[in-house]
Amino acid sequence: MRLYRIGPARWLPVLNGRGASFEEGGRWNEPGDPVLYLGTSVSVAMLEMGNYLPSPRLVPASYRIGIFEVPDDAIDRWTLADLPDDWSHYPHPASTRTLGSAWLRANRNLVLLLPSCAVPGGLEDIAVINPLHPRRDEVILIDATRQAIYNTRAFQGV
């Protein structure tokens, strides 16, 4: 399966999961639990990044789109039916942090697909990667050179 991550070019190949969500926690992890968050499409990765930038015109020049491959047999999937009612609330609820960290610590699989909060109704997914899983070396960065993240015509009124 192909996955996508947007961030500073120098950090795209670093797969230790010790970024901001490691320090502060994220929707699917408690602080101190390493994790990587990726999109199942470039557009989902762009929308997810939009949660952290006030305008797409403010994407730092160092950012690139990282394209990754993961083995299809290393993926778990949770649907809306598997999630608590508050799964998409902000700030991130304790319920999702607890569930995600339990999945990470159980170390059953490399990738967990989950509905994206950036796309309503669970219509698109994100991927959570467990960097402590024994198959982590099977996460392959195949391209990190694409710099144009948003089309210059997009969000002209922003």
C-alpha positions as semicolon CSV with decimal commas, in nm:
position;residue;x (nm);y (nm);z (nm)
1;M;0,000;0,000;0,000
2;R;0,117;0,349;-0,077
3;L;0,105;0,614;0,200
4;Y;0,188;0,986;0,208
5;R;0,342;1,220;0,462
6;I;0,412;1,592;0,433
7;G;0,690;1,751;0,632
8;P;1,043;1,889;0,628
9;A;1,251;1,700;0,372
10;R;1,522;1,617;0,626
11;W;1,271;1,443;0,857
12;L;1,078;1,237;0,601
13;P;1,325;0,945;0,609
14;V;1,333;0,946;0,991
15;L;1,090;0,678;1,103
16;N;1,146;0,668;1,479
17;G;0,811;0,833;1,560
18;R;0,964;1,072;1,811
19;G;0,821;1,396;1,674
20;A;0,564;1,634;1,820
21;S;0,302;1,365;1,885
22;F;0,560;1,162;2,080
23;E;0,620;1,457;2,309
24;E;0,267;1,593;2,337
25;G;0,050;1,301;2,237
26;G;-0,178;1,293;1,936
27;R;-0,524;1,172;1,850
28;W;-0,411;0,808;1,849
29;N;-0,121;0,808;2,097
30;E;-0,039;0,908;2,451
31;P;0,271;1,122;2,511
32;G;0,576;0,897;2,512
33;D;0,436;0,645;2,262
34;P;0,623;0,678;1,931
35;V;0,401;0,686;1,622
36;L;0,396;0,808;1,263
37;Y;0,086;0,960;1,104
38;L;0,041;0,937;0,726
39;G;-0,239;0,979;0,476
40;T;-0,373;0,711;0,245
41;S;-0,373;0,971;-0,032
42;V;-0,186;1,294;-0,099
43;S;-0,510;1,488;-0,060
44;V;-0,575;1,342;0,285
45;A;-0,218;1,427;0,388
46;M;-0,276;1,783;0,263
47;L;-0,604;1,815;0,453
48;E;-0,449;1,676;0,770
49;M;-0,162;1,925;0,741
50;G;-0,426;2,198;0,706
51;N;-0,516;2,133;1,070
52;Y;-0,182;2,286;1,168
53;L;-0,134;2,572;0,921
54;P;-0,360;2,877;0,900
55;S;-0,305;2,900;0,522
56;P;-0,159;2,675;0,253
57;R;0,045;2,976;0,146
58;L;0,242;2,930;0,470
59;V;0,378;2,583;0,394
60;P;0,750;2,610;0,470
61;A;0,984;2,589;0,170
62;S;1,158;2,287;0,328
63;Y;0,840;2,074;0,314
64;R;0,806;1,787;0,069
65;I;0,557;1,512;-0,002
66;G;0,699;1,180;0,110
67;I;0,568;0,873;-0,071
68;F;0,600;0,547;0,121
69;E;0,527;0,180;0,054
70;V;0,414;-0,062;0,324
71;P;0,330;-0,430;0,286
72;D;-0,040;-0,503;0,240
73;D;-0,023;-0,790;0,488
74;A;0,100;-0,560;0,767
75;I;-0,221;-0,353;0,796
76;D;-0,504;-0,349;1,050
77;R;-0,818;-0,142;0,988
78;W;-1,065;0,023;1,223
79;T;-1,391;0,158;1,085
80;L;-1,633;0,409;1,236
81;A;-1,812;0,119;1,406
82;D;-1,491;0,040;1,598
83;L;-1,446;0,392;1,733
84;P;-1,592;0,574;2,035
85;D;-1,855;0,841;1,972
86;D;-1,610;1,122;2,050
87;W;-1,333;0,995;1,819
88;S;-1,332;1,307;1,600
89;H;-1,361;1,570;1,875
90;Y;-1,098;1,835;1,929
91;P;-0,896;1,853;2,143
92;H;-0,811;1,486;2,106
93;P;-1,018;1,286;2,354
94;A;-0,866;1,049;2,607
95;S;-1,068;0,766;2,451
96;T;-0,879;0,772;2,120
97;R;-0,541;0,820;2,284
98;T;-0,607;0,519;2,506
99;L;-0,722;0,300;2,214
100;G;-0,436;0,402;1,987
101;S;-0,169;0,357;2,252
102;A;-0,311;0,015;2,341
103;W;-0,282;-0,085;1,972
104;L;0,076;0,050;1,954
105;R;0,186;-0,125;2,274
106;A;0,028;-0,457;2,172
107;N;0,263;-0,450;1,871
108;R;0,033;-0,676;1,667
109;N;0,083;-0,503;1,335
110;L;0,284;-0,236;1,159
111;V;0,004;-0,014;1,022
112;L;-0,341;0,082;1,147
113;L;-0,586;0,245;0,906
114;L;-0,840;0,478;1,069
115;P;-1,097;0,731;0,949
116;S;-0,953;1,079;0,899
117;C;-1,102;1,362;1,104
118;A;-1,017;1,603;0,823
119;V;-1,266;1,431;0,592
120;P;-1,623;1,410;0,726
121;G;-1,805;1,084;0,780
122;G;-1,510;0,849;0,771
123;L;-1,490;0,870;0,391
124;E;-1,108;0,879;0,385
125;D;-0,843;0,718;0,602
126;I;-0,518;0,801;0,771
127;A;-0,250;0,549;0,861
128;V;-0,081;0,513;1,197
129;I;0,255;0,338;1,179
130;N;0,407;0,168;1,481
131;P;0,781;0,245;1,460
132;L;0,855;-0,015;1,729
133;H;0,706;-0,301;1,528
134;P;0,958;-0,565;1,410
135;R;0,859;-0,499;1,047
136;R;0,937;-0,126;1,060
137;D;1,218;-0,171;0,808
138;E;0,950;-0,268;0,555
139;V;0,826;0,094;0,550
140;I;1,005;0,221;0,240
141;L;1,039;0,587;0,143
142;I;1,025;0,580;-0,236
143;D;1,018;0,956;-0,308
144;A;1,070;1,273;-0,104
145;T;1,147;1,523;-0,379
146;R;0,805;1,670;-0,457
147;Q;0,800;2,026;-0,330
148;A;0,482;2,173;-0,480
149;I;0,228;2,072;-0,218
150;Y;-0,066;2,296;-0,310
151;N;-0,153;2,423;-0,658
152;T;-0,092;2,798;-0,668
153;R;-0,456;2,851;-0,773
154;A;-0,585;2,678;-0,460
155;F;-0,712;2,889;-0,172
156;Q;-0,658;3,219;-0,359
157;G;-0,892;3,402;-0,124
158;V;-0,708;3,289;0,188
